[in-house]
Coordinates of C-alpha atoms and ligand atoms in Angstrom, one line a residue:
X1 CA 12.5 -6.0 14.4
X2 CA 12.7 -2.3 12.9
X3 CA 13.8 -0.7 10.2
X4 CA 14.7 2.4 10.8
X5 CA 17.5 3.9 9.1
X6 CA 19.2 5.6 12.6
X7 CA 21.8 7.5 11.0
X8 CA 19.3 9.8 8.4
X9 CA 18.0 12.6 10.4
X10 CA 14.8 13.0 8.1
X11 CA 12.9 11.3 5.7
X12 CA 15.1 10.5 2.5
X13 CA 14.2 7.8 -1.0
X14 CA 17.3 6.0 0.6
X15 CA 16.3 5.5 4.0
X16 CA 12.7 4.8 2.7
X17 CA 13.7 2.8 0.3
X18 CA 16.2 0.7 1.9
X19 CA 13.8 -0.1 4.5
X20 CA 11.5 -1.2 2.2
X21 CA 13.7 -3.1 0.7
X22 CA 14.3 -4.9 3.7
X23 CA 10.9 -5.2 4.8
X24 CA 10.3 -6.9 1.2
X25 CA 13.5 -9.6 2.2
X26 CA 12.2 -10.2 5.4
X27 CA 9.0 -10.6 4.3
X28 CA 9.4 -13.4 1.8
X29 CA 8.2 -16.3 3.7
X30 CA 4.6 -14.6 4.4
X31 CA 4.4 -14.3 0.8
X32 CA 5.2 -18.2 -0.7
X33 CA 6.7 -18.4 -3.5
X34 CA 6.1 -18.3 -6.9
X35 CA 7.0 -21.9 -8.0
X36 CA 6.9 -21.3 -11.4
X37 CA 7.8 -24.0 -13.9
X38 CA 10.0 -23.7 -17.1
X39 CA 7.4 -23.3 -19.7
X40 CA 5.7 -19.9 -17.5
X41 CA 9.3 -18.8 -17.6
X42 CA 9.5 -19.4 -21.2
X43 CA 6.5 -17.4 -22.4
X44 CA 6.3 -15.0 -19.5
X45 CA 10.0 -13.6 -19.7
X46 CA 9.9 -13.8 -23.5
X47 CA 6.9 -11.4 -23.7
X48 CA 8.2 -8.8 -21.7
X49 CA 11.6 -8.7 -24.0
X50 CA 9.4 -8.8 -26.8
X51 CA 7.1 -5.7 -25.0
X52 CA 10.6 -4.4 -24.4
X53 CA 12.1 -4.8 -27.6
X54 CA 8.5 -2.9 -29.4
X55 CA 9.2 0.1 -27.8
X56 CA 12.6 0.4 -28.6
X57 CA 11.7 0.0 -32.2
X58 CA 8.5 1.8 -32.6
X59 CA 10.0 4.8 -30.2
X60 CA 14.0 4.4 -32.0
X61 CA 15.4 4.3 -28.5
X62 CA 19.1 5.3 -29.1
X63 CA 22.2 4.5 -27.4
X64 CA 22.1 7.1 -25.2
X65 CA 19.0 6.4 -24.0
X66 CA 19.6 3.2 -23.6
X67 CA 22.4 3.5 -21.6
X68 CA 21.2 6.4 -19.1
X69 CA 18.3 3.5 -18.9
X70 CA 20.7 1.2 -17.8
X71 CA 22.7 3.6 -15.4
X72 CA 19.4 4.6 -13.8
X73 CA 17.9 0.8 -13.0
X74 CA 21.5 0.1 -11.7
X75 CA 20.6 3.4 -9.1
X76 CA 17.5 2.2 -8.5
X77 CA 19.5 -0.9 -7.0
X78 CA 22.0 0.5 -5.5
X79 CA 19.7 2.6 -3.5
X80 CA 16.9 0.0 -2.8
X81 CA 14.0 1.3 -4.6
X82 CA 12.7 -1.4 -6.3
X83 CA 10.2 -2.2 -3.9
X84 CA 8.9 1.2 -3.8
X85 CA 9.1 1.3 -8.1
X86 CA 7.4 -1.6 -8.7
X87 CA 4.4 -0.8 -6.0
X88 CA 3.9 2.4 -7.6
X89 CA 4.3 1.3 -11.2
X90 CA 3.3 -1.8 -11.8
X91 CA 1.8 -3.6 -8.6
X92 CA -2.1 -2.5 -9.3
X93 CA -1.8 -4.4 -13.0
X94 CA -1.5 -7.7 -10.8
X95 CA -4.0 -6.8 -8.2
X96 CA -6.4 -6.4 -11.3
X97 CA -5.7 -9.7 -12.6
X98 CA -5.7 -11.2 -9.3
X99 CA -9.2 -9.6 -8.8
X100 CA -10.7 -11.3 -11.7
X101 CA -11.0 -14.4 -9.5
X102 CA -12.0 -12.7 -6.1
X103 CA -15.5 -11.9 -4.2
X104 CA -16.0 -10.0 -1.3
X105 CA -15.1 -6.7 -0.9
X106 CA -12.6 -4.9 -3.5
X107 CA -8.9 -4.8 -2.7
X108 CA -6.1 -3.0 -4.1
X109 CA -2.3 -2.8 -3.8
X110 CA -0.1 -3.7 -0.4
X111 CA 2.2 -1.3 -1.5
X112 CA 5.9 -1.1 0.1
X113 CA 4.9 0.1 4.0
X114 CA 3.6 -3.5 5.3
X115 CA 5.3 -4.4 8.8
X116 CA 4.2 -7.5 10.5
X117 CA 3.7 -8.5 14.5
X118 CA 2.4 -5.1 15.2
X119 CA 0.6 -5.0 18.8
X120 CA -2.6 -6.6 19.3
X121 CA -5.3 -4.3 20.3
X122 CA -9.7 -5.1 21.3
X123 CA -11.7 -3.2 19.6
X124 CA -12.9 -0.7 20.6
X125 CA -9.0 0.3 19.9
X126 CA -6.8 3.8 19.5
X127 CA -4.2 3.4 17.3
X128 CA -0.9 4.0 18.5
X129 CA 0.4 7.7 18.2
X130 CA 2.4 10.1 19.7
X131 CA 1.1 12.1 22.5
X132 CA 1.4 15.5 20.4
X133 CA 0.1 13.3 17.0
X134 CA -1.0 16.0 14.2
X135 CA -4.0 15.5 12.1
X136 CA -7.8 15.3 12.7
X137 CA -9.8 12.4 14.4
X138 CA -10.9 9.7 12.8
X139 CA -13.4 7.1 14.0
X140 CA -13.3 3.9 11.9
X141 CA -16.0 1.4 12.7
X142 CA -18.2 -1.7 10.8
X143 CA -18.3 -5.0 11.1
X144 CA -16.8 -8.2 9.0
X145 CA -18.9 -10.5 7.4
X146 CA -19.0 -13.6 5.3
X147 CA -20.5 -13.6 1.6
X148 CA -24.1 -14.6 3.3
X149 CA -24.0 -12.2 5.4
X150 CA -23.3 -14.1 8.6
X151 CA -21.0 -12.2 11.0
X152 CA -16.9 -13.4 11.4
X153 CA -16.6 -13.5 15.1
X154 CA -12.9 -11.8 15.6
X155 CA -11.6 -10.8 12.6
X156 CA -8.2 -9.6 12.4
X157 CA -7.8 -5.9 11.1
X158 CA -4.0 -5.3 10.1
X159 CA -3.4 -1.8 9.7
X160 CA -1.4 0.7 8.6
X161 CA -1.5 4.3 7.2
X162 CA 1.0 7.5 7.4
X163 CA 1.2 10.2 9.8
X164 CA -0.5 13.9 9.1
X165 CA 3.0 14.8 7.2
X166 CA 2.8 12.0 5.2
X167 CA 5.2 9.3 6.3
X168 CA 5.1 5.8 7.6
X169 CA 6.6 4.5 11.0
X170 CA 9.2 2.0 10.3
X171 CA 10.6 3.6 7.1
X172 CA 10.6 7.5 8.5
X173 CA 13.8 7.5 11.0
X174 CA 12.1 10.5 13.5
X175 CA 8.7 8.3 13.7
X176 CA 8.6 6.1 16.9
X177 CA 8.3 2.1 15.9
X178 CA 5.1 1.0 15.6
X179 CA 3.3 4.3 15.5
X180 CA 0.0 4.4 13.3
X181 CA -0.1 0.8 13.3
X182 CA -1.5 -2.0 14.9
X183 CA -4.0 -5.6 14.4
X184 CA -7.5 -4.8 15.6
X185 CA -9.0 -7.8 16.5
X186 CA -13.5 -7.6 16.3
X187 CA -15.9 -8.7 18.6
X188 CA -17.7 -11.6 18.8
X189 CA -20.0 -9.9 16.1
X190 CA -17.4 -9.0 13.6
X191 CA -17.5 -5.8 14.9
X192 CA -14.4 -3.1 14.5
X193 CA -14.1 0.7 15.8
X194 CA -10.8 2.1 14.9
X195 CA -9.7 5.3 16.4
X196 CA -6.6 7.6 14.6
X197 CA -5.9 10.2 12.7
X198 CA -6.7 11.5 9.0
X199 CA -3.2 10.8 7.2
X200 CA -2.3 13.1 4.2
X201 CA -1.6 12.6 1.0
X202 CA 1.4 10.6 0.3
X203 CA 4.0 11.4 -2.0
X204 CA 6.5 9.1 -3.3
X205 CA 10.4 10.0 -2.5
X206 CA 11.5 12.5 -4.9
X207 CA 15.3 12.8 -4.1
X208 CA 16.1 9.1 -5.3
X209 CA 16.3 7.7 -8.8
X210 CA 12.4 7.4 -8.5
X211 CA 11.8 10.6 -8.0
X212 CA 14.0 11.7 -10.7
X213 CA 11.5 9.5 -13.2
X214 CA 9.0 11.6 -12.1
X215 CA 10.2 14.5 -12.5
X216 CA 12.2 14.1 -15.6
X217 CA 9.1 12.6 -17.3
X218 CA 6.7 15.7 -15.7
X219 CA 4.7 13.5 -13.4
X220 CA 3.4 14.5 -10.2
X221 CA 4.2 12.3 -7.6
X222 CA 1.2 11.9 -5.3
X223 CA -0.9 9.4 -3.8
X224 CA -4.4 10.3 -2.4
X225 CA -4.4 10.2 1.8
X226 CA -5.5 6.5 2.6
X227 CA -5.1 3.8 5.3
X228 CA -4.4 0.6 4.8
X229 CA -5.6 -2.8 5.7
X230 CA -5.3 -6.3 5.7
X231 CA -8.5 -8.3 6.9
X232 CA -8.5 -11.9 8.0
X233 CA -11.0 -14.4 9.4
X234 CA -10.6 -18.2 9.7
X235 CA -11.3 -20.0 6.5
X236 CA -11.2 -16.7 4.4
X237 CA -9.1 -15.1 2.3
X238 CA -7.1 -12.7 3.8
X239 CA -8.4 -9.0 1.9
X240 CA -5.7 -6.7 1.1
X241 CA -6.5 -3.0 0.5
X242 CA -6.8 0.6 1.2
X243 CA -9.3 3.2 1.8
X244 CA -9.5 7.0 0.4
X245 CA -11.8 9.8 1.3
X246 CA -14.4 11.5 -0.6
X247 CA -12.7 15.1 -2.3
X248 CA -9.5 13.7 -1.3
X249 CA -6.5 15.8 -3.1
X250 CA -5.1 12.9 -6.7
X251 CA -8.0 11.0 -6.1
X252 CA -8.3 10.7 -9.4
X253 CA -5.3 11.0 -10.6
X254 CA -2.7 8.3 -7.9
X255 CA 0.5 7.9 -9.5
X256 CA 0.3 4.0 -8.1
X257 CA -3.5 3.9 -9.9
X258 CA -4.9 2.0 -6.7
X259 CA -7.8 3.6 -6.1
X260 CA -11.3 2.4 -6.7
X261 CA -14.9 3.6 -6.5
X262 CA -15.8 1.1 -3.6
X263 CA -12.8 2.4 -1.6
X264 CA -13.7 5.7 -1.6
X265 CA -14.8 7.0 2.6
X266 CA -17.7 9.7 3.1
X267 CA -16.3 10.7 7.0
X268 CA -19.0 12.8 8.5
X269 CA -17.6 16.2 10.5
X270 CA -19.2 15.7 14.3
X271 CA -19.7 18.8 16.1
X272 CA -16.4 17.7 18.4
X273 CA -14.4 18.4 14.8
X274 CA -13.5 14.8 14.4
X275 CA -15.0 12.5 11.5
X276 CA -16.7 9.2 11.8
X277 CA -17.5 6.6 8.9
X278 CA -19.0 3.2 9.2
X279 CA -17.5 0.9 6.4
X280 CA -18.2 -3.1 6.5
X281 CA -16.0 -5.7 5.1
X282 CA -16.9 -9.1 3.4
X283 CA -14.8 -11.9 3.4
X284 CA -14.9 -15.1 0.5
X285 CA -14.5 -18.5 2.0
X286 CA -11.1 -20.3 1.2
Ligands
DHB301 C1 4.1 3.4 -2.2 C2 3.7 4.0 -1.0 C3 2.5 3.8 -0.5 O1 2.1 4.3 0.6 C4 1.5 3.0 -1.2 O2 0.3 2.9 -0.6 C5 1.9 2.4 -2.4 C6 3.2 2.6 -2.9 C7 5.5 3.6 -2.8 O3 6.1 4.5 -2.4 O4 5.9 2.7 -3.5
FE302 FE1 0.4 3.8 1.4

């Protein structure tokens, strides 16, 4: 299946956004569903309203506020950028609840850019790119492992990151289907090596009614460089996260505050001018 918006002849906050919010649609069945019960509604929705209804008081919101608030959230629809908002915004809050309960190694948002059933590749595995792919090499390699230590014989690495410009295949129209992407299964040993390139920073869609947040509120909007991944072994829980590089540009300041100390790559330059960096996973038993 693809996403790509055909008739946009570069990147755009629609065409990005859209696809995202397909990719969230189509992607509802991976994710279960909430099954929440009345009384969660009850105290859940009321507490927002009520977070909602402080800062209208304590700031004195005013009519017109409120209703350019209203006109923007309906533009933030009609365009399909919820998925991308709410990533950005509000999606590392849950992470860091949902992290309260979890072992193993840290994870951190999804983010908007997940595409399933990409092709299945042994490691050792190239991602793939285009034959004229911009950016530096990258050599990815460690191995999977349970709490105890003991190795997860072929572990599934999903991954993802964007291009040396900064975009994802899949949500970019001029990027090829499936490029930068693909599940890495390990060896027998756990074992992963990962070759691609360094993506660069990423910055969210400015010309959409995101962007225009951003902007009107003098934000920048920047996310460090980072691949992501989704790790899976039989009887685990699936890990969900990302990885940044030491010095990167908004390390430490993401506008989607998903980065973490434990995250954070030290690539080493080889004399060939590409980087390598070991970095092992562990895994918490289901
Ligand atoms: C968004 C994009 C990302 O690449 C990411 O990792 C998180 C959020 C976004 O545009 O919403
Ligand atoms: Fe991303």
């Amino acid at each position: 299946m693809s996403f790509v918006t055909t008739t946009q002849a570069g990147p755009t906050a629609a065409g990005a956004g859209a696809n995202a919010t397909e990719a969230f649609r189509a992607g509802t069945v991976r994710r279960g569903s909430a099954q929440t019960g009345r009384e969660r509604v009850d105290r859940v929705v009321r507490a927002v309203l009520a977070a909602v209804h402080g800062v209208i008081r304590d700031e004195e919101v005013t009519y017109p506020e409120f209703q350019a608030a209203k006109a923007w959230l309906m533009a933030l629809g009609d365009v399909g950028e919820w998925p991308l908002f709410l990533d950005v915004f509000v999606e590392h809050e849950v992470e860091k609840v949902a992290e309260k309960h979890q072992q193993g190694s840290k994870g951190t948002i999804e983010g908007p850019y997940y595409l399933p059933d990409q092709v299945r590749l042994s490691t050792p595995a190239t991602l793939p790119m285009r034959d004229d792919e911009k950016g530096e090499t990258l050599l990815l390699s460690g191995q999977v492992r349970d709490l105890d230590g003991s190795p997860l014989a072929g572990a599934e690495i999903d991954f993802w990151q964007a291009d040396a410009d900064g975009y994802y295949s899949g949500f970019a129209p001029h990027l090829p289907d499936g490029n930068l992407r693909g599940l890495i299964v390990a060896d027998e040993e756990g074992r992963f090596a990962i070759t691609t390139i360094l993506p660069a920073p990423y910055q969210i869609p400015t010309d959409g009614p995101t962007g225009a947040l951003v902007s009107a509120a003098g934000w920048h909007p920047w996310r460090p460089a980072h691949l992501h991944l989704m790790v899976r072994a039989d009887g685990h829980r699936q890990l969900t996260t990302q990885l940044y590089f030491d010095g990167g540009q908004w390390l430490d300041s993401d506008v989607a505050q998903a980065t973490k100390d434990e995250l954070v790559l030290h690539p080493e330059r080889q004399p060939d001018g590409s980087s390598h960096v070991l970095h092992d996973f562990t895994l918490e038993p289901t």
